[in-house]
Amino acid sequence: MGKIIVHSAEKLTATDIQKVRYLMRMARDRDTALANIFPERFKRRDGNDIYFDAGKRRWCIEIDG
């Protein structure tokens, strides 16, 4: 899968990172899966870049896929 980059306003927890890694590997429709698991936070996805939270995103976390 490669590197997954998550942009968010709040720091991701270890559990959130595991969920993102699993969804990006296993889900057929990644956008829908991310929206279901993170209903309040998920805004959009552009390839391997995931954007959480509205407004200013202060955290940029790189996850090995």
N, CA, C, O and CB atoms as a CASP TS submission, in Angstrom:
PFRMAT TS
TARGET T0000
AUTHOR 0000-0000-0000
METHOD Language model
MODEL 1
PARENT N/A
ATOM      1  N   MET     1       0.833  -1.199   0.000  1.00  0.00           N
ATOM      2  CA  MET     1       0.000   0.000   0.000  1.00  0.00           C
ATOM      3  C   MET     1       0.869   1.250   0.000  1.00  0.00           C
ATOM      4  O   MET     1       0.524   2.221  -0.673  1.00  0.00           O
ATOM      5  CB  MET     1      -0.943   0.005   1.214  1.00  0.00           C
ATOM      6  N   GLY     2       1.972   1.264   0.721  1.00  0.00           N
ATOM      7  CA  GLY     2       2.812   2.445   0.768  1.00  0.00           C
ATOM      8  C   GLY     2       2.530   3.291   1.988  1.00  0.00           C
ATOM      9  O   GLY     2       1.960   2.815   2.969  1.00  0.00           O
ATOM     10  N   LYS     3       2.928   4.538   1.924  1.00  0.00           N
ATOM     11  CA  LYS     3       2.752   5.463   3.046  1.00  0.00           C
ATOM     12  C   LYS     3       1.355   6.073   3.012  1.00  0.00           C
ATOM     13  O   LYS     3       0.842   6.440   1.955  1.00  0.00           O
ATOM     14  CB  LYS     3       3.825   6.576   3.011  1.00  0.00           C
ATOM     15  N   ILE     4       0.759   6.172   4.187  1.00  0.00           N
ATOM     16  CA  ILE     4      -0.531   6.824   4.356  1.00  0.00           C
ATOM     17  C   ILE     4      -0.269   8.088   5.169  1.00  0.00           C
ATOM     18  O   ILE     4       0.351   8.023   6.230  1.00  0.00           O
ATOM     19  CB  ILE     4      -1.590   5.874   5.061  1.00  0.00           C
ATOM     20  N   ILE     5      -0.728   9.219   4.689  1.00  0.00           N
ATOM     21  CA  ILE     5      -0.523  10.477   5.391  1.00  0.00           C
ATOM     22  C   ILE     5      -1.877  10.986   5.878  1.00  0.00           C
ATOM     23  O   ILE     5      -2.800  11.189   5.090  1.00  0.00           O
ATOM     24  CB  ILE     5       0.176  11.528   4.474  1.00  0.00           C
ATOM     25  N   VAL     6      -1.977  11.188   7.197  1.00  0.00           N
ATOM     26  CA  VAL     6      -3.222  11.647   7.811  1.00  0.00           C
ATOM     27  C   VAL     6      -3.022  13.073   8.310  1.00  0.00           C
ATOM     28  O   VAL     6      -2.114  13.346   9.096  1.00  0.00           O
ATOM     29  CB  VAL     6      -3.661  10.702   8.978  1.00  0.00           C
ATOM     30  N   HIS     7      -3.873  13.971   7.850  1.00  0.00           N
ATOM     31  CA  HIS     7      -3.868  15.372   8.277  1.00  0.00           C
ATOM     32  C   HIS     7      -5.039  15.543   9.237  1.00  0.00           C
ATOM     33  O   HIS     7      -6.178  15.236   8.887  1.00  0.00           O
ATOM     34  CB  HIS     7      -3.974  16.370   7.044  1.00  0.00           C
ATOM     35  N   SER     8      -4.764  16.036  10.459  1.00  0.00           N
ATOM     36  CA  SER     8      -5.847  16.183  11.424  1.00  0.00           C
ATOM     37  C   SER     8      -5.581  17.345  12.373  1.00  0.00           C
ATOM     38  O   SER     8      -4.454  17.822  12.502  1.00  0.00           O
ATOM     39  CB  SER     8      -6.034  14.890  12.214  1.00  0.00           C
ATOM     40  N   ALA     9      -6.639  17.783  13.026  1.00  0.00           N
ATOM     41  CA  ALA     9      -6.524  18.864  14.001  1.00  0.00           C
ATOM     42  C   ALA     9      -6.044  18.330  15.346  1.00  0.00           C
ATOM     43  O   ALA     9      -5.390  19.046  16.104  1.00  0.00           O
ATOM     44  CB  ALA     9      -7.869  19.584  14.166  1.00  0.00           C
ATOM     45  N   GLU    10      -6.367  17.078  15.641  1.00  0.00           N
ATOM     46  CA  GLU    10      -5.967  16.450  16.892  1.00  0.00           C
ATOM     47  C   GLU    10      -5.034  15.284  16.588  1.00  0.00           C
ATOM     48  O   GLU    10      -5.116  14.670  15.524  1.00  0.00           O
ATOM     49  CB  GLU    10      -7.205  15.974  17.698  1.00  0.00           C
ATOM     50  N   LYS    11      -4.154  14.989  17.529  1.00  0.00           N
ATOM     51  CA  LYS    11      -3.245  13.860  17.365  1.00  0.00           C
ATOM     52  C   LYS    11      -4.037  12.556  17.373  1.00  0.00           C
ATOM     53  O   LYS    11      -4.957  12.393  18.174  1.00  0.00           O
ATOM     54  CB  LYS    11      -2.171  13.853  18.480  1.00  0.00           C
ATOM     55  N   LEU    12      -3.683  11.629  16.484  1.00  0.00           N
ATOM     56  CA  LEU    12      -4.350  10.336  16.434  1.00  0.00           C
ATOM     57  C   LEU    12      -3.841   9.440  17.550  1.00  0.00           C
ATOM     58  O   LEU    12      -2.664   9.476  17.907  1.00  0.00           O
ATOM     59  CB  LEU    12      -4.136   9.667  15.070  1.00  0.00           C
ATOM     60  N   THR    13      -4.748   8.635  18.098  1.00  0.00           N
ATOM     61  CA  THR    13      -4.353   7.666  19.114  1.00  0.00           C
ATOM     62  C   THR    13      -3.798   6.420  18.416  1.00  0.00           C
ATOM     63  O   THR    13      -3.944   6.266  17.203  1.00  0.00           O
ATOM     64  CB  THR    13      -5.560   7.300  20.042  1.00  0.00           C
ATOM     65  N   ALA    14      -3.173   5.551  19.174  1.00  0.00           N
ATOM     66  CA  ALA    14      -2.636   4.309  18.616  1.00  0.00           C
ATOM     67  C   ALA    14      -3.755   3.451  18.023  1.00  0.00           C
ATOM     68  O   ALA    14      -3.558   2.790  17.003  1.00  0.00           O
ATOM     69  CB  ALA    14      -1.876   3.518  19.699  1.00  0.00           C
ATOM     70  N   THR    15      -4.914   3.461  18.654  1.00  0.00           N
ATOM     71  CA  THR    15      -6.070   2.711  18.148  1.00  0.00           C
ATOM     72  C   THR    15      -6.543   3.277  16.816  1.00  0.00           C
ATOM     73  O   THR    15      -6.865   2.520  15.900  1.00  0.00           O
ATOM     74  CB  THR    15      -7.219   2.737  19.169  1.00  0.00           C
ATOM     75  N   ASP    16      -6.588   4.608  16.700  1.00  0.00           N
ATOM     76  CA  ASP    16      -6.984   5.245  15.445  1.00  0.00           C
ATOM     77  C   ASP    16      -6.023   4.880  14.319  1.00  0.00           C
ATOM     78  O   ASP    16      -6.450   4.629  13.192  1.00  0.00           O
ATOM     79  CB  ASP    16      -7.045   6.766  15.613  1.00  0.00           C
ATOM     80  N   ILE    17      -4.743   4.851  14.615  1.00  0.00           N
ATOM     81  CA  ILE    17      -3.738   4.505  13.608  1.00  0.00           C
ATOM     82  C   ILE    17      -3.929   3.074  13.135  1.00  0.00           C
ATOM     83  O   ILE    17      -3.831   2.801  11.938  1.00  0.00           O
ATOM     84  CB  ILE    17      -2.319   4.693  14.168  1.00  0.00           C
ATOM     85  N   GLN    18      -4.202   2.151  14.063  1.00  0.00           N
ATOM     86  CA  GLN    18      -4.447   0.763  13.688  1.00  0.00           C
ATOM     87  C   GLN    18      -5.695   0.644  12.809  1.00  0.00           C
ATOM     88  O   GLN    18      -5.698  -0.116  11.840  1.00  0.00           O
ATOM     89  CB  GLN    18      -4.597  -0.109  14.941  1.00  0.00           C
ATOM     90  N   LYS    19      -6.747   1.386  13.140  1.00  0.00           N
ATOM     91  CA  LYS    19      -7.974   1.351  12.345  1.00  0.00           C
ATOM     92  C   LYS    19      -7.731   1.866  10.931  1.00  0.00           C
ATOM     93  O   LYS    19      -8.188   1.263   9.961  1.00  0.00           O
ATOM     94  CB  LYS    19      -9.068   2.177  13.021  1.00  0.00           C
ATOM     95  N   VAL    20      -7.014   2.979  10.815  1.00  0.00           N
ATOM     96  CA  VAL    20      -6.723   3.552   9.491  1.00  0.00           C
ATOM     97  C   VAL    20      -5.900   2.576   8.671  1.00  0.00           C
ATOM     98  O   VAL    20      -6.196   2.344   7.499  1.00  0.00           O
ATOM     99  CB  VAL    20      -5.976   4.902   9.623  1.00  0.00           C
ATOM    100  N   ARG    21      -4.869   2.003   9.279  1.00  0.00           N
ATOM    101  CA  ARG    21      -4.010   1.048   8.570  1.00  0.00           C
ATOM    102  C   ARG    21      -4.825  -0.146   8.072  1.00  0.00           C
ATOM    103  O   ARG    21      -4.669  -0.565   6.925  1.00  0.00           O
ATOM    104  CB  ARG    21      -2.865   0.566   9.489  1.00  0.00           C
ATOM    105  N   TYR    22      -5.689  -0.694   8.923  1.00  0.00           N
ATOM    106  CA  TYR    22      -6.513  -1.834   8.546  1.00  0.00           C
ATOM    107  C   TYR    22      -7.479  -1.486   7.414  1.00  0.00           C
ATOM    108  O   TYR    22      -7.611  -2.241   6.451  1.00  0.00           O
ATOM    109  CB  TYR    22      -7.287  -2.339   9.754  1.00  0.00           C
ATOM    110  N   LEU    23      -8.151  -0.346   7.532  1.00  0.00           N
ATOM    111  CA  LEU    23      -9.121   0.044   6.507  1.00  0.00           C
ATOM    112  C   LEU    23      -8.463   0.292   5.152  1.00  0.00           C
ATOM    113  O   LEU    23      -9.006  -0.086   4.115  1.00  0.00           O
ATOM    114  CB  LEU    23      -9.870   1.290   6.947  1.00  0.00           C
ATOM    115  N   MET    24      -7.305   0.922   5.164  1.00  0.00           N
ATOM    116  CA  MET    24      -6.625   1.210   3.901  1.00  0.00           C
ATOM    117  C   MET    24      -6.117  -0.067   3.237  1.00  0.00           C
ATOM    118  O   MET    24      -5.968  -0.107   2.015  1.00  0.00           O
ATOM    119  CB  MET    24      -5.463   2.175   4.134  1.00  0.00           C
ATOM    120  N   ARG    25      -5.851  -1.100   4.014  1.00  0.00           N
ATOM    121  CA  ARG    25      -5.416  -2.377   3.444  1.00  0.00           C
ATOM    122  C   ARG    25      -6.588  -3.223   2.970  1.00  0.00           C
ATOM    123  O   ARG    25      -6.533  -3.809   1.889  1.00  0.00           O
ATOM    124  CB  ARG    25      -4.607  -3.155   4.462  1.00  0.00           C
ATOM    125  N   MET    26      -7.652  -3.293   3.772  1.00  0.00           N
ATOM    126  CA  MET    26      -8.675  -4.310   3.571  1.00  0.00           C
ATOM    127  C   MET    26      -9.987  -3.833   2.956  1.00  0.00           C
ATOM    128  O   MET    26     -10.689  -4.632   2.337  1.00  0.00           O
ATOM    129  CB  MET    26      -8.967  -4.932   4.852  1.00  0.00           C
ATOM    130  N   ALA    27     -10.333  -2.582   3.103  1.00  0.00           N
ATOM    131  CA  ALA    27     -11.653  -2.121   2.664  1.00  0.00           C
ATOM    132  C   ALA    27     -11.719  -1.989   1.146  1.00  0.00           C
ATOM    133  O   ALA    27     -10.767  -1.547   0.503  1.00  0.00           O
ATOM    134  CB  ALA    27     -11.994  -0.779   3.319  1.00  0.00           C
ATOM    135  N   ARG    28     -12.849  -2.377   0.597  1.00  0.00           N
ATOM    136  CA  ARG    28     -13.069  -2.206  -0.846  1.00  0.00           C
ATOM    137  C   ARG    28     -13.405  -0.763  -1.167  1.00  0.00           C
ATOM    138  O   ARG    28     -12.864  -0.191  -2.114  1.00  0.00           O
ATOM    139  CB  ARG    28     -14.195  -3.130  -1.339  1.00  0.00           C
ATOM    140  N   ASP    29     -14.293  -0.172  -0.386  1.00  0.00           N
ATOM    141  CA  ASP    29     -14.650   1.233  -0.557  1.00  0.00           C
ATOM    142  C   ASP    29     -14.095   1.988   0.645  1.00  0.00           C
ATOM    143  O   ASP    29     -14.753   2.106   1.679  1.00  0.00           O
ATOM    144  CB  ASP    29     -16.212   1.428  -0.695  1.00  0.00           C
ATOM    145  N   ARG    30     -12.892   2.488   0.494  1.00  0.00           N
ATOM    146  CA  ARG    30     -12.174   3.099   1.617  1.00  0.00           C
ATOM    147  C   ARG    30     -12.859   4.341   2.144  1.00  0.00           C
ATOM    148  O   ARG    30     -12.887   4.559   3.356  1.00  0.00           O
ATOM    149  CB  ARG    30     -10.771   3.442   1.207  1.00  0.00           C
ATOM    150  N   ASP    31     -13.414   5.164   1.264  1.00  0.00           N
ATOM    151  CA  ASP    31     -14.072   6.392   1.704  1.00  0.00           C
ATOM    152  C   ASP    31     -15.255   6.087   2.616  1.00  0.00           C
ATOM    153  O   ASP    31     -15.405   6.708   3.668  1.00  0.00           O
ATOM    154  CB  ASP    31     -14.537   7.208   0.497  1.00  0.00           C
ATOM    155  N   THR    32     -16.090   5.138   2.218  1.00  0.00           N
ATOM    156  CA  THR    32     -17.252   4.768   3.018  1.00  0.00           C
ATOM    157  C   THR    32     -16.829   4.146   4.334  1.00  0.00           C
ATOM    158  O   THR    32     -17.419   4.442   5.373  1.00  0.00           O
ATOM    159  CB  THR    32     -18.146   3.805   2.248  1.00  0.00           C
ATOM    160  N   ALA    33     -15.822   3.294   4.311  1.00  0.00           N
ATOM    161  CA  ALA    33     -15.350   2.648   5.534  1.00  0.00           C
ATOM    162  C   ALA    33     -14.798   3.681   6.516  1.00  0.00           C
ATOM    163  O   ALA    33     -15.091   3.619   7.710  1.00  0.00           O
ATOM    164  CB  ALA    33     -14.274   1.599   5.205  1.00  0.00           C
ATOM    165  N   LEU    34     -14.007   4.624   6.024  1.00  0.00           N
ATOM    166  CA  LEU    34     -13.468   5.676   6.898  1.00  0.00           C
ATOM    167  C   LEU    34     -14.585   6.542   7.470  1.00  0.00           C
ATOM    168  O   LEU    34     -14.541   6.922   8.640  1.00  0.00           O
ATOM    169  CB  LEU    34     -12.467   6.554   6.128  1.00  0.00           C
ATOM    170  N   ALA    35     -15.586   6.855   6.650  1.00  0.00           N
ATOM    171  CA  ALA    35     -16.714   7.669   7.117  1.00  0.00           C
ATOM    172  C   ALA    35     -17.528   6.925   8.173  1.00  0.00           C
ATOM    173  O   ALA    35     -18.056   7.552   9.092  1.00  0.00           O
ATOM    174  CB  ALA    35     -17.617   8.059   5.935  1.00  0.00           C
ATOM    175  N   ASN    36     -17.640   5.605   8.060  1.00  0.00           N
ATOM    176  CA  ASN    36     -18.389   4.822   9.049  1.00  0.00           C
ATOM    177  C   ASN    36     -17.629   4.679  10.359  1.00  0.00           C
ATOM    178  O   ASN    36     -18.237   4.729  11.429  1.00  0.00           O
ATOM    179  CB  ASN    36     -18.711   3.445   8.492  1.00  0.00           C
ATOM    180  N   ILE    37     -16.320   4.502  10.299  1.00  0.00           N
ATOM    181  CA  ILE    37     -15.523   4.317  11.510  1.00  0.00           C
ATOM    182  C   ILE    37     -15.264   5.644  12.220  1.00  0.00           C
ATOM    183  O   ILE    37     -15.252   5.699  13.449  1.00  0.00           O
ATOM    184  CB  ILE    37     -14.197   3.641  11.170  1.00  0.00           C
ATOM    185  N   PHE    38     -15.057   6.717  11.447  1.00  0.00           N
ATOM    186  CA  PHE    38     -14.793   8.051  12.009  1.00  0.00           C
ATOM    187  C   PHE    38     -15.863   9.036  11.521  1.00  0.00           C
ATOM    188  O   PHE    38     -15.554   9.938  10.742  1.00  0.00           O
ATOM    189  CB  PHE    38     -13.363   8.551  11.609  1.00  0.00           C
ATOM    190  N   PRO    39     -17.111   8.879  11.965  1.00  0.00           N
ATOM    191  CA  PRO    39     -18.203   9.694  11.394  1.00  0.00           C
ATOM    192  C   PRO    39     -18.064  11.197  11.646  1.00  0.00           C
ATOM    193  O   PRO    39     -18.446  11.996  10.791  1.00  0.00           O
ATOM    194  CB  PRO    39     -19.517   9.230  11.956  1.00  0.00           C
ATOM    195  N   GLU    40     -17.536  11.590  12.781  1.00  0.00           N
ATOM    196  CA  GLU    40     -17.421  13.016  13.100  1.00  0.00           C
ATOM    197  C   GLU    40     -16.161  13.639  12.517  1.00  0.00           C
ATOM    198  O   GLU    40     -16.125  14.845  12.276  1.00  0.00           O
ATOM    199  CB  GLU    40     -17.438  13.215  14.602  1.00  0.00           C
ATOM    200  N   ARG    41     -15.130  12.837  12.289  1.00  0.00           N
ATOM    201  CA  ARG    41     -13.821  13.373  11.935  1.00  0.00           C
ATOM    202  C   ARG    41     -13.503  13.319  10.440  1.00  0.00           C
ATOM    203  O   ARG    41     -12.888  14.249   9.918  1.00  0.00           O
ATOM    204  CB  ARG    41     -12.770  12.632  12.683  1.00  0.00           C
ATOM    205  N   PHE    42     -13.904  12.261   9.739  1.00  0.00           N
ATOM    206  CA  PHE    42     -13.496  12.078   8.351  1.00  0.00           C
ATOM    207  C   PHE    42     -14.118  13.130   7.443  1.00  0.00           C
ATOM    208  O   PHE    42     -15.331  13.338   7.463  1.00  0.00           O
ATOM    209  CB  PHE    42     -13.877  10.687   7.870  1.00  0.00           C
ATOM    210  N   LYS    43     -13.285  13.792   6.648  1.00  0.00           N
ATOM    211  CA  LYS    43     -13.772  14.803   5.711  1.00  0.00           C
ATOM    212  C   LYS    43     -13.580  14.376   4.260  1.00  0.00           C
ATOM    213  O   LYS    43     -14.521  14.435   3.468  1.00  0.00           O
ATOM    214  CB  LYS    43     -13.066  16.124   5.955  1.00  0.00           C
ATOM    215  N   ARG    44     -12.356  13.943   3.899  1.00  0.00           N
ATOM    216  CA  ARG    44     -12.128  13.493   2.523  1.00  0.00           C
ATOM    217  C   ARG    44     -10.835  12.704   2.445  1.00  0.00           C
ATOM    218  O   ARG    44     -10.028  12.694   3.374  1.00  0.00           O
ATOM    219  CB  ARG    44     -12.084  14.691   1.550  1.00  0.00           C
ATOM    220  N   ARG    45     -10.662  12.038   1.300  1.00  0.00           N
ATOM    221  CA  ARG    45      -9.459  11.266   1.034  1.00  0.00           C
ATOM    222  C   ARG    45      -9.015  11.572  -0.376  1.00  0.00           C
ATOM    223  O   ARG    45      -9.833  11.665  -1.291  1.00  0.00           O
ATOM    224  CB  ARG    45      -9.699   9.742   1.231  1.00  0.00           C
ATOM    225  N   ASP    46      -7.709  11.730  -0.552  1.00  0.00           N
ATOM    226  CA  ASP    46      -7.132  11.984  -1.863  1.00  0.00           C
ATOM    227  C   ASP    46      -5.970  11.016  -2.041  1.00  0.00           C
ATOM    228  O   ASP    46      -4.846  11.306  -1.633  1.00  0.00           O
ATOM    229  CB  ASP    46      -6.667  13.480  -2.015  1.00  0.00           C
ATOM    230  N   GLY    47      -6.242   9.864  -2.651  1.00  0.00           N
ATOM    231  CA  GLY    47      -5.215   8.834  -2.783  1.00  0.00           C
ATOM    232  C   GLY    47      -4.860   8.274  -1.420  1.00  0.00           C
ATOM    233  O   GLY    47      -5.725   7.736  -0.730  1.00  0.00           O
ATOM    234  N   ASN    48      -3.599   8.393  -1.020  1.00  0.00           N
ATOM    235  CA  ASN    48      -3.165   7.920   0.293  1.00  0.00           C
ATOM    236  C   ASN    48      -3.157   9.033   1.336  1.00  0.00           C
ATOM    237  O   ASN    48      -2.691   8.818   2.454  1.00  0.00           O
ATOM    238  CB  ASN    48      -1.782   7.308   0.191  1.00  0.00           C
ATOM    239  N   ASP    49      -3.660  10.209   0.998  1.00  0.00           N
ATOM    240  CA  ASP    49      -3.784  11.311   1.951  1.00  0.00           C
ATOM    241  C   ASP    49      -5.209  11.311   2.504  1.00  0.00           C
ATOM    242  O   ASP    49      -6.184  11.316   1.753  1.00  0.00           O
ATOM    243  CB  ASP    49      -3.441  12.689   1.279  1.00  0.00           C
ATOM    244  N   ILE    50      -5.304  11.306   3.830  1.00  0.00           N
ATOM    245  CA  ILE    50      -6.602  11.320   4.505  1.00  0.00           C
ATOM    246  C   ILE    50      -6.707  12.614   5.293  1.00  0.00           C
ATOM    247  O   ILE    50      -5.776  12.997   6.001  1.00  0.00           O
ATOM    248  CB  ILE    50      -6.779  10.073   5.441  1.00  0.00           C
ATOM    249  N   TYR    51      -7.854  13.290   5.167  1.00  0.00           N
ATOM    250  CA  TYR    51      -8.079  14.568   5.847  1.00  0.00           C
ATOM    251  C   TYR    51      -9.192  14.401   6.874  1.00  0.00           C
ATOM    252  O   TYR    51     -10.340  14.119   6.530  1.00  0.00           O
ATOM    253  CB  TYR    51      -8.437  15.691   4.828  1.00  0.00           C
ATOM    254  N   PHE    52      -8.822  14.582   8.157  1.00  0.00           N
ATOM    255  CA  PHE    52      -9.771  14.538   9.262  1.00  0.00           C
ATOM    256  C   PHE    52     -10.020  15.954   9.741  1.00  0.00           C
ATOM    257  O   PHE    52      -9.190  16.840   9.539  1.00  0.00           O
ATOM    258  CB  PHE    52      -9.250  13.642  10.420  1.00  0.00           C
ATOM    259  N   ASP    53     -11.147  16.166  10.367  1.00  0.00           N
ATOM    260  CA  ASP    53     -11.495  17.405  11.060  1.00  0.00           C
ATOM    261  C   ASP    53     -11.621  18.592  10.104  1.00  0.00           C
ATOM    262  O   ASP    53     -10.935  18.664   9.085  1.00  0.00           O
ATOM    263  CB  ASP    53     -10.455  17.713  12.120  1.00  0.00           C
ATOM    264  N   ALA    54     -12.495  19.499  10.450  1.00  0.00           N
ATOM    265  CA  ALA    54     -12.676  20.729   9.680  1.00  0.00           C
ATOM    266  C   ALA    54     -11.757  21.802  10.252  1.00  0.00           C
ATOM    267  O   ALA    54     -11.326  21.713  11.402  1.00  0.00           O
ATOM    268  CB  ALA    54     -14.168  21.199   9.704  1.00  0.00           C
ATOM    269  N   GLY    55     -11.469  22.788   9.465  1.00  0.00           N
ATOM    270  CA  GLY    55     -10.653  23.900   9.942  1.00  0.00           C
ATOM    271  C   GLY    55      -9.169  23.613   9.835  1.00  0.00           C
ATOM    272  O   GLY    55      -8.728  22.873   8.955  1.00  0.00           O
ATOM    273  N   LYS    56      -8.402  24.205  10.739  1.00  0.00           N
ATOM    274  CA  LYS    56      -6.952  24.101  10.688  1.00  0.00           C
ATOM    275  C   LYS    56      -6.483  22.714  11.142  1.00  0.00           C
ATOM    276  O   LYS    56      -6.854  22.238  12.215  1.00  0.00           O
ATOM    277  CB  LYS    56      -6.313  25.188  11.557  1.00  0.00           C
ATOM    278  N   ARG    57      -5.673  22.090  10.314  1.00  0.00           N
ATOM    279  CA  ARG    57      -5.130  20.771  10.636  1.00  0.00           C
ATOM    280  C   ARG    57      -3.679  20.947  11.062  1.00  0.00           C
ATOM    281  O   ARG    57      -2.826  21.288  10.242  1.00  0.00           O
ATOM    282  CB  ARG    57      -5.247  19.788   9.418  1.00  0.00           C
ATOM    283  N   ARG    58      -3.400  20.718  12.328  1.00  0.00           N
ATOM    284  CA  ARG    58      -2.061  20.952  12.865  1.00  0.00           C
ATOM    285  C   ARG    58      -1.191  19.711  12.854  1.00  0.00           C
ATOM    286  O   ARG    58       0.031  19.821  12.959  1.00  0.00           O
ATOM    287  CB  ARG    58      -2.157  21.476  14.265  1.00  0.00           C
ATOM    288  N   TRP    59      -1.776  18.547  12.730  1.00  0.00           N
ATOM    289  CA  TRP    59      -1.023  17.303  12.774  1.00  0.00           C
ATOM    290  C   TRP    59      -0.957  16.669  11.403  1.00  0.00           C
ATOM    291  O   TRP    59      -1.957  16.617  10.686  1.00  0.00           O
ATOM    292  CB  TRP    59      -1.641  16.335  13.770  1.00  0.00           C
ATOM    293  N   CYS    60       0.211  16.191  11.040  1.00  0.00           N
ATOM    294  CA  CYS    60       0.406  15.439   9.807  1.00  0.00           C
ATOM    295  C   CYS    60       1.156  14.171  10.195  1.00  0.00           C
ATOM    296  O   CYS    60       2.341  14.227  10.524  1.00  0.00           O
ATOM    297  CB  CYS    60       1.192  16.280   8.713  1.00  0.00           C
ATOM    298  N   ILE    61       0.478  13.035  10.160  1.00  0.00           N
ATOM    299  CA  ILE    61       1.033  11.784  10.640  1.00  0.00           C
ATOM    300  C   ILE    61       1.217  10.839   9.461  1.00  0.00           C
ATOM    301  O   ILE    61       0.295  10.626   8.674  1.00  0.00           O
ATOM    302  CB  ILE    61       0.125  11.152  11.722  1.00  0.00           C
ATOM    303  N   GLU    62       2.408  10.278   9.346  1.00  0.00           N
ATOM    304  CA  GLU    62       2.723   9.341   8.274  1.00  0.00           C
ATOM    305  C   GLU    62       2.672   7.920   8.850  1.00  0.00           C
ATOM    306  O   GLU    62       3.334   7.611   9.841  1.00  0.00           O
ATOM    307  CB  GLU    62       4.133   9.652   7.642  1.00  0.00           C
ATOM    308  N   ILE    63       1.880   7.077   8.214  1.00  0.00           N
ATOM    309  CA  ILE    63       1.677   5.699   8.673  1.00  0.00           C
ATOM    310  C   ILE    63       2.196   4.765   7.593  1.00  0.00           C
ATOM    311  O   ILE    63       1.913   4.956   6.410  1.00  0.00           O
ATOM    312  CB  ILE    63       0.163   5.410   8.990  1.00  0.00           C
ATOM    313  N   ASP    64       2.956   3.757   7.999  1.00  0.00           N
ATOM    314  CA  ASP    64       3.388   2.738   7.035  1.00  0.00           C
ATOM    315  C   ASP    64       2.214   1.826   6.750  1.00  0.00           C
ATOM    316  O   ASP    64       1.615   1.255   7.661  1.00  0.00           O
ATOM    317  CB  ASP    64       4.612   1.921   7.569  1.00  0.00           C
ATOM    318  N   GLY    65       1.890   1.696   5.462  1.00  0.00           N
ATOM    319  CA  GLY    65       0.759   0.881   5.068  1.00  0.00           C
ATOM    320  C   GLY    65       1.170  -0.512   4.959  1.00  0.00           C
ATOM    321  O   GLY    65       0.353  -1.373   4.633  1.00  0.00           O
TER
END
